[in-house]
PDB file of C-alpha atoms and ligand atoms in Angstrom:
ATOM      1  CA  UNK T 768       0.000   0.000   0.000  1.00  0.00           C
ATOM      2  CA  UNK T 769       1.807   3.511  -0.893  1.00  0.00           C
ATOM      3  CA  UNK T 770      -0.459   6.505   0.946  1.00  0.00           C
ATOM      4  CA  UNK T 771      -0.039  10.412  -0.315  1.00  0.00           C
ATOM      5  CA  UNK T 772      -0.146  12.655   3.054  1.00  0.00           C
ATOM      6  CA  UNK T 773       0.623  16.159   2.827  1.00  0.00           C
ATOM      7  CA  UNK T 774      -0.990  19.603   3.354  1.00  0.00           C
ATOM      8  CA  UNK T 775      -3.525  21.094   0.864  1.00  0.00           C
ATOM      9  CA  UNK T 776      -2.391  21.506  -2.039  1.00  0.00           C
ATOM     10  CA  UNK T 777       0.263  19.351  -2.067  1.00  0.00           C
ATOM     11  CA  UNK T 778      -0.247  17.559  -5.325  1.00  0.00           C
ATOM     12  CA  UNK T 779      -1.737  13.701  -3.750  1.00  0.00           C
ATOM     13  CA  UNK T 780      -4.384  13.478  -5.818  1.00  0.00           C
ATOM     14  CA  UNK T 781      -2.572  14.386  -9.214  1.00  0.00           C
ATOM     15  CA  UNK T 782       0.509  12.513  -8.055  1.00  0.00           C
ATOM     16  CA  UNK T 783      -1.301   9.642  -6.232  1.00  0.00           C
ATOM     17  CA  UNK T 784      -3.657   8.931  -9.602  1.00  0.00           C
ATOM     18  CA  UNK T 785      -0.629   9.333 -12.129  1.00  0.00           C
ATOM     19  CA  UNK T 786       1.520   7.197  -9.921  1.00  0.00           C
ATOM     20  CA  UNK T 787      -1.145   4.674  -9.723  1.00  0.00           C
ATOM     21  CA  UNK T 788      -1.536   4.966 -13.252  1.00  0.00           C
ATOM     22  CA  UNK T 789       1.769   3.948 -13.458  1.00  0.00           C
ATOM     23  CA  UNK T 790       2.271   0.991 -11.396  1.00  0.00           C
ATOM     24  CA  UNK T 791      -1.067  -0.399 -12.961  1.00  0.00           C
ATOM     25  CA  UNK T 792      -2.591  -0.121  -9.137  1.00  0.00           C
ATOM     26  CA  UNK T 793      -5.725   1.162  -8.095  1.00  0.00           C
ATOM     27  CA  UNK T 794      -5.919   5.219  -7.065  1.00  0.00           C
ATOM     28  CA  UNK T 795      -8.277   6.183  -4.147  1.00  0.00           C
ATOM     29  CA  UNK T 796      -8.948   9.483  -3.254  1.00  0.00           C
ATOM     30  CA  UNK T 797     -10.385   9.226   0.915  1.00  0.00           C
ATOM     31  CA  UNK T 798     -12.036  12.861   0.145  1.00  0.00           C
ATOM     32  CA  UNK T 799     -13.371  11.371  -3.391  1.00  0.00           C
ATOM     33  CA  UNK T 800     -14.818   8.237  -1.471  1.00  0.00           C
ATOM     34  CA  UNK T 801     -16.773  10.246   0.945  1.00  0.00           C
ATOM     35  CA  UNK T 802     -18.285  12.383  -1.370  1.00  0.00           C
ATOM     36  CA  UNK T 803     -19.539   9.646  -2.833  1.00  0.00           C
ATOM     37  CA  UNK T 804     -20.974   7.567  -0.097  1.00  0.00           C
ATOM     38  CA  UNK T 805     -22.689  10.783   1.388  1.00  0.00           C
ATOM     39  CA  UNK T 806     -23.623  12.145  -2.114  1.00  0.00           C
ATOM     40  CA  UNK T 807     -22.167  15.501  -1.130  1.00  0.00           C
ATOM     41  CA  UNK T 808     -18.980  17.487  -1.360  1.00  0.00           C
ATOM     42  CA  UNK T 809     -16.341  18.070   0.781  1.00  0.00           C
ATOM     43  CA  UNK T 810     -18.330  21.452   1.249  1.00  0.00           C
ATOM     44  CA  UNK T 811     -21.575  20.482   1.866  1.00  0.00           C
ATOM     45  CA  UNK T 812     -20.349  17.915   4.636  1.00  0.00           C
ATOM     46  CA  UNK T 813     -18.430  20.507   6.653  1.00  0.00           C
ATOM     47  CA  UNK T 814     -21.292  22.984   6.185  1.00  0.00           C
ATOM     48  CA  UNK T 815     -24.881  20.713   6.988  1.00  0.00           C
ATOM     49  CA  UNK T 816     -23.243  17.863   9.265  1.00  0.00           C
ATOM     50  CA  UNK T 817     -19.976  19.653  11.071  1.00  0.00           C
ATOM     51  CA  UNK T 818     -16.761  18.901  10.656  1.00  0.00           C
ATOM     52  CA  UNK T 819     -16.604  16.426  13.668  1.00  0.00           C
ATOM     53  CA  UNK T 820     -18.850  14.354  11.208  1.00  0.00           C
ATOM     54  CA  UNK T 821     -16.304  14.769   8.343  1.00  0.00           C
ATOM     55  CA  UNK T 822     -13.448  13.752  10.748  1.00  0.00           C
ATOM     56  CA  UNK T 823     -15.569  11.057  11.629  1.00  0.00           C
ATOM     57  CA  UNK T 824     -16.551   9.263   7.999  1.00  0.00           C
ATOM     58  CA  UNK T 825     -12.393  10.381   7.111  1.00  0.00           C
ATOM     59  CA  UNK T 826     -11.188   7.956   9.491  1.00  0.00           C
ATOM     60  CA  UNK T 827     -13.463   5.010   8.513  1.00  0.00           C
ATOM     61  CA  UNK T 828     -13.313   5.291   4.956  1.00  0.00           C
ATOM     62  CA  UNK T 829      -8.506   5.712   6.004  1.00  0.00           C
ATOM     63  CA  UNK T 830      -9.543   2.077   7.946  1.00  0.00           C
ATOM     64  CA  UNK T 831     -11.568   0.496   5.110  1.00  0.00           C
ATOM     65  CA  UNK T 832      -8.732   1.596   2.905  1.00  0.00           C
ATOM     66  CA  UNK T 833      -5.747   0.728   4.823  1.00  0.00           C
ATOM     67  CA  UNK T 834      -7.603  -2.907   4.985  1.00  0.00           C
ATOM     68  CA  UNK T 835      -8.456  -3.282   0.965  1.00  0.00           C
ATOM     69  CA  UNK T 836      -6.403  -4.141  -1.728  1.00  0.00           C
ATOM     70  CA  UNK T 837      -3.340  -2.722  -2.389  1.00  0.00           C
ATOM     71  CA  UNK T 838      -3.743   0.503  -3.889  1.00  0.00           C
ATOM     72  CA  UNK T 839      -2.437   3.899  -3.546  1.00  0.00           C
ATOM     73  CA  UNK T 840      -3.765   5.965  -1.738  1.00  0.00           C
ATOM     74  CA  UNK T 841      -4.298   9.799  -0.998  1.00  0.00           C
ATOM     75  CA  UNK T 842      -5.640  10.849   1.971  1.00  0.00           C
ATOM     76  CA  UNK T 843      -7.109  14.599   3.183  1.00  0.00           C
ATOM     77  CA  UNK T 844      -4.596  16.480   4.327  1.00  0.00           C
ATOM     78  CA  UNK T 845      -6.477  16.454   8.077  1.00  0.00           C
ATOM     79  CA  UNK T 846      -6.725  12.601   8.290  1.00  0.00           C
ATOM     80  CA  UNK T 847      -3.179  12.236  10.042  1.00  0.00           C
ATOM     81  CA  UNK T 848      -4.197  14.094  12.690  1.00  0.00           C
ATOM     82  CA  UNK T 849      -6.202  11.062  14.267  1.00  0.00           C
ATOM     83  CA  UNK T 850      -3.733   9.037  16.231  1.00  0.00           C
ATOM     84  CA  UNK T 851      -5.475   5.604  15.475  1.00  0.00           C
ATOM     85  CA  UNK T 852      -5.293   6.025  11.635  1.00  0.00           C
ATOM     86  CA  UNK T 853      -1.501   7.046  12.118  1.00  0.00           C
ATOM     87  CA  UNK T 854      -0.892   3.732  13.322  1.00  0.00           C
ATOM     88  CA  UNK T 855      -2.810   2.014  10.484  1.00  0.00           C
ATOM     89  CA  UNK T 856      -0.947   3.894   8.269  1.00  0.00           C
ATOM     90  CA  UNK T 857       2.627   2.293   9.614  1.00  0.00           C
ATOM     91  CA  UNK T 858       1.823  -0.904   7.462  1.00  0.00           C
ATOM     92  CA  UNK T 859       2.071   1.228   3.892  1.00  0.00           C
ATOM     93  CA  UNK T 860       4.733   2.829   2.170  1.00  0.00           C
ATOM     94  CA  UNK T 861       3.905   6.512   3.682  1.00  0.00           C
ATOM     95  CA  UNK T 862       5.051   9.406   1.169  1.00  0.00           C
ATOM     96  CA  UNK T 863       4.807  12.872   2.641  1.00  0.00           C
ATOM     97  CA  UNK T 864       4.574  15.485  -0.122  1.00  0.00           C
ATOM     98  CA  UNK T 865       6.568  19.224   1.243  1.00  0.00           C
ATOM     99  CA  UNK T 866       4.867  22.098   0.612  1.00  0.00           C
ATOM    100  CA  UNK T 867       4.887  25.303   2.093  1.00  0.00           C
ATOM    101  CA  UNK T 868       2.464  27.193   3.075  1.00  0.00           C
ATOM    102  CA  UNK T 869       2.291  30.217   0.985  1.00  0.00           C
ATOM    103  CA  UNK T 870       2.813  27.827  -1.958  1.00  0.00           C
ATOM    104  CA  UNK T 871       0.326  25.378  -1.135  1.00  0.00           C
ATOM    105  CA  UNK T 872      -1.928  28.785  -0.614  1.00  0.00           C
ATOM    106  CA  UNK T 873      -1.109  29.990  -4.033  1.00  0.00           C
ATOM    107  CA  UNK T 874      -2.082  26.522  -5.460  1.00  0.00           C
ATOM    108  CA  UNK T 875      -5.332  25.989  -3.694  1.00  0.00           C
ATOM    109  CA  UNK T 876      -6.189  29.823  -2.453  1.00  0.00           C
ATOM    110  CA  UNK T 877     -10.038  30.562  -3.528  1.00  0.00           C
ATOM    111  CA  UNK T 878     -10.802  27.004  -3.808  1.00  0.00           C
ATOM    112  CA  UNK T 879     -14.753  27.006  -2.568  1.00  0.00           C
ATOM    113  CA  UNK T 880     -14.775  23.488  -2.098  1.00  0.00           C
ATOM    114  CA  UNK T 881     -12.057  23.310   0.395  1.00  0.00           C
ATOM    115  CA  UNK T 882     -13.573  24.782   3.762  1.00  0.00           C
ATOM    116  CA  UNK T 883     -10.303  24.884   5.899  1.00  0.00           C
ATOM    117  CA  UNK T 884      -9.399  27.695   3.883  1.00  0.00           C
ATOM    118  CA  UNK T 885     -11.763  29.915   6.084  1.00  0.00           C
ATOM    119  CA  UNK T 886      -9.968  29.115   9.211  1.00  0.00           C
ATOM    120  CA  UNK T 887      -8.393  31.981  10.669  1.00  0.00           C
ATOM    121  CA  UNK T 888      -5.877  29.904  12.125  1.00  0.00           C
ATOM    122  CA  UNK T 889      -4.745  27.828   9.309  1.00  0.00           C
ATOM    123  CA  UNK T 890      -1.112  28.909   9.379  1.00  0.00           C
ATOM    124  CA  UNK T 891      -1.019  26.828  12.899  1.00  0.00           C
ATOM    125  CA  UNK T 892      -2.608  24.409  11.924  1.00  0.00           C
ATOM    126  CA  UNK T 893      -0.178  23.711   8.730  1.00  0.00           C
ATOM    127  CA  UNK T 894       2.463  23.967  11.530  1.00  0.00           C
ATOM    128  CA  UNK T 895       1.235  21.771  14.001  1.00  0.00           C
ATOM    129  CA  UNK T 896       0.452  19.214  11.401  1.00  0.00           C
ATOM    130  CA  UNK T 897       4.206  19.603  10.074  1.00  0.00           C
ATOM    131  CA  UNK T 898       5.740  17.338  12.670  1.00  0.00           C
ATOM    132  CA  UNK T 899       2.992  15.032  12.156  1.00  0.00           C
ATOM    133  CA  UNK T 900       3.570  14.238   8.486  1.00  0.00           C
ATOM    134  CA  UNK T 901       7.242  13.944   8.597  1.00  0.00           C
ATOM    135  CA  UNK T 902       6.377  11.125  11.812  1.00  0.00           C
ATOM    136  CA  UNK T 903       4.057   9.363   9.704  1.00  0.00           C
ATOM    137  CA  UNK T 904       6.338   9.653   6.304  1.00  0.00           C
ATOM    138  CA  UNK T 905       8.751   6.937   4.779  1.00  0.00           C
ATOM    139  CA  UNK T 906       9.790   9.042   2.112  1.00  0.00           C
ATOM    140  CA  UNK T 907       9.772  13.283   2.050  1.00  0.00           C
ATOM    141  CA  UNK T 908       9.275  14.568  -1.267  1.00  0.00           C
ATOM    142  CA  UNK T 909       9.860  18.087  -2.101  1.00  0.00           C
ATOM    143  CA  UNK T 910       6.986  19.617  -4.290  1.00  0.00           C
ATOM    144  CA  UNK T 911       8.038  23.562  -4.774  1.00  0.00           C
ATOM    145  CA  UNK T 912       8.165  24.421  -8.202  1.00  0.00           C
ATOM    146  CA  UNK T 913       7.623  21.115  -9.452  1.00  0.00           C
ATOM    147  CA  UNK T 914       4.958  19.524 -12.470  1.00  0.00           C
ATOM    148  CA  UNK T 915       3.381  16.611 -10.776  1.00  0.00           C
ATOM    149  CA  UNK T 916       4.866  14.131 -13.723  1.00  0.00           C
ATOM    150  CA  UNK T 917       8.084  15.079 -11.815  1.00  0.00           C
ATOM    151  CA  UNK T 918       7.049  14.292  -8.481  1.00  0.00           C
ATOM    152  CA  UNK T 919       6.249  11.133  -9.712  1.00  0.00           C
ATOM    153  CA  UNK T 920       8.929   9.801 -11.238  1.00  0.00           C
ATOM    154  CA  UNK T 921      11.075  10.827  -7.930  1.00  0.00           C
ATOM    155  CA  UNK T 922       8.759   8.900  -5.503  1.00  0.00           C
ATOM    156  CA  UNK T 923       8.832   5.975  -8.211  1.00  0.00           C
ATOM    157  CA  UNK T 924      12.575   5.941  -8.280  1.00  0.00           C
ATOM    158  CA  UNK T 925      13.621   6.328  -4.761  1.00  0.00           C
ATOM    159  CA  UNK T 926      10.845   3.587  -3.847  1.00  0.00           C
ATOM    160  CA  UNK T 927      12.417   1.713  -6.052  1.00  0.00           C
ATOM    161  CA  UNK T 928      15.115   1.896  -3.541  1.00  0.00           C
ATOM    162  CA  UNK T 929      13.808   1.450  -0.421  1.00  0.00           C
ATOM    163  CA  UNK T 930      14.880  -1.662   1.179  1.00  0.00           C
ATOM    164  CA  UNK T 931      12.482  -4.159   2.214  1.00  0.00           C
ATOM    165  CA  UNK T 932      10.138  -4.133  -0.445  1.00  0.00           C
ATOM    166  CA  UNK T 933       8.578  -7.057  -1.696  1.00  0.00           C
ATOM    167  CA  UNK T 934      10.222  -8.316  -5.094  1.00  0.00           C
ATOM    168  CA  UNK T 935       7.133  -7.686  -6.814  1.00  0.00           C
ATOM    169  CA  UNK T 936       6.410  -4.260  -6.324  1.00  0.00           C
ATOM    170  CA  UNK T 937       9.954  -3.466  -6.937  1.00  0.00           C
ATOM    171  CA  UNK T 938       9.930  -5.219 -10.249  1.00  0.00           C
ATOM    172  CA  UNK T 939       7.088  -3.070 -11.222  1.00  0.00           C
ATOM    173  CA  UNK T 940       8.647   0.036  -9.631  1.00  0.00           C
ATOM    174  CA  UNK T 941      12.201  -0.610 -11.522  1.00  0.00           C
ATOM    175  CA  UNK T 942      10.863  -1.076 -14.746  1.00  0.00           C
ATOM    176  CA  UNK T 943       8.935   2.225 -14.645  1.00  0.00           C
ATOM    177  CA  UNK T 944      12.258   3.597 -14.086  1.00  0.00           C
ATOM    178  CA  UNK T 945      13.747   1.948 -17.094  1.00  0.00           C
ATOM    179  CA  UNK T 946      11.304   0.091 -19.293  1.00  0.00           C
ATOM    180  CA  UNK T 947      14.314  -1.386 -20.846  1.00  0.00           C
ATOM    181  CA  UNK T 948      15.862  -2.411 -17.329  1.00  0.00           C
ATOM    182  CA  UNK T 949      13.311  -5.731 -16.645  1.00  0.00           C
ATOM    183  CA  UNK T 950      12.780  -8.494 -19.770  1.00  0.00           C
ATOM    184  CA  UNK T 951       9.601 -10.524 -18.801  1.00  0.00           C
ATOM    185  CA  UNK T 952      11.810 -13.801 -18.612  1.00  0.00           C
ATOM    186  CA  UNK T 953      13.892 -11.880 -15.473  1.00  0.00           C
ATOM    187  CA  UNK T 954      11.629 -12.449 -12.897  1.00  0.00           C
ATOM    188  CA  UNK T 955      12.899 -10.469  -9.907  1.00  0.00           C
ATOM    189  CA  UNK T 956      15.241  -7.590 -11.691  1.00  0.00           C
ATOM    190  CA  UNK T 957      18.463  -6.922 -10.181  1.00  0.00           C
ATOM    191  CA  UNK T 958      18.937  -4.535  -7.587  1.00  0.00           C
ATOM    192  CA  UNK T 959      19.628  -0.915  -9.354  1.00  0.00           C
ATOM    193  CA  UNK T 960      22.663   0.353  -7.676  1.00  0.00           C
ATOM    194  CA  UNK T 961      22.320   2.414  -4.312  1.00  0.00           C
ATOM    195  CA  UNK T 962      20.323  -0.865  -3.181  1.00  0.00           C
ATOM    196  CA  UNK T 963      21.210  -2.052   0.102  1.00  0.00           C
TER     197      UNK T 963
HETATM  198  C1  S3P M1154      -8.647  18.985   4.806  1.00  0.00           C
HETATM  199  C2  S3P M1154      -8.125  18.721   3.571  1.00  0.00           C
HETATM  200  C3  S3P M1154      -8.959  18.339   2.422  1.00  0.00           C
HETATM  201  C4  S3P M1154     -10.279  17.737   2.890  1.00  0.00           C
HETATM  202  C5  S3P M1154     -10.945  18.639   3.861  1.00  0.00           C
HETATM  203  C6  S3P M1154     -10.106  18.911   5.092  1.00  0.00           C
HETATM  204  C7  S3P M1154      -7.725  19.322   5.905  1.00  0.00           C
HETATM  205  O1  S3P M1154      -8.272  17.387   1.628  1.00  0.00           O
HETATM  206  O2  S3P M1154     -10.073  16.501   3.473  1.00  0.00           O
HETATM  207  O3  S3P M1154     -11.260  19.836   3.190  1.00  0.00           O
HETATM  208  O4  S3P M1154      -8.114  19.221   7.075  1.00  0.00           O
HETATM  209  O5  S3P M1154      -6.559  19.667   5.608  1.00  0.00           O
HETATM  210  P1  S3P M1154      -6.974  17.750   0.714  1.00  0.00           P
HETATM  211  O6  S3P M1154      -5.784  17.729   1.603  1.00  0.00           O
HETATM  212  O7  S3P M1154      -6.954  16.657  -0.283  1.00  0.00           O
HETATM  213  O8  S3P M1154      -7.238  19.087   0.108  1.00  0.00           O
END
């Protein structure tokens, strides 16, 4: 399981569904999939239920997800804050997409359908969640200034890397790196150097 955390406007959903794309895996959005059990936006939620309610659905629909098939996933940029999904979140690949905050302002400033963004106080809480991301994270990716497509090919490539992961998924992760790299008769493709 690979899971997107980061701030608003961080780039998981563009980076989550291209690097899905990629890896031939399935892309859930936990915003997208509470929409559409509840029929309603993001908006609506926070507005006619509360946001305890949002907070509420978020961290079932992180637990149904965390237990499904493997997938990436991207998860609202508030769901890290509940101490329970943290933990679920310590058996997947964790990738913490940087941004700052005037960026990730610039990027998603004037969005209507993103209600945080009429908090007064949502400088602190970008900084309190700051901490929390880089506890939960496996991998810190740097978004400033960057296409998505970019982002991508990093997190695909220094996965690649990352020791412990199961021959399978690195397979798939090294030839997206270098189609050329992995012949179908290889099975499990030879470390690519900087592999422990
Ligand atoms: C939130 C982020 C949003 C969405 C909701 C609350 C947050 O998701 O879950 O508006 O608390 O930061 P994105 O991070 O995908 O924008």
């Amino acid at each position: 399981m690979i899971v997107l955390v980061g701030f608003m406007g961080a780039g998981k959903t563009t980076v989550g569904r291209l690097l899905a794309a990629k890896l031939g895996v399935r892309f859930a959005d936990s915003d997208q999939v509470i929409e559409q059990r509840r029929g309603r936006s993001v908006r609506e939620i926070f507005a006619e239920d509360g946001e305890p309610a949002f907070r509420l659905a978020e961290r079932e629909v992180v637990a149904e997800l965390m237990r499904g098939p493997d997938a990436v996933v991207a998860v609202g940029g508030g769901a890290v804050e509940h101490q329970p999904s943290r933990r679920l979140l310590r058996a997947a690949r964790v990738i913490y997409l940087e941004v700052s905050y005037d960026e990730a302002m610039r990027r998603v400033g004037g969005d209507a359908g993103r209600p945080l963004l009429s908090r007064p106080d949502l400088a602190d809480i970008y900084r309190r969640r700051l901490p929390v991301y880089q506890s939960v994270a496996t991998l810190i990716v740097a978004t400033a200034g960057r296409p998505a497509e970019a982002v991508c090919r990093e997190v695909i490539g220094r996965l690649a890397r990352e020791p412990g992961l199961p021959p399978g998924p690195r397979v798939r992760l090294l030839s997206q790196q270098d189609p050329n790299r992995i012949r179908p008769h290889e099975g499990v493709a030879p470390c690519a150097s900087g592999c422990p």
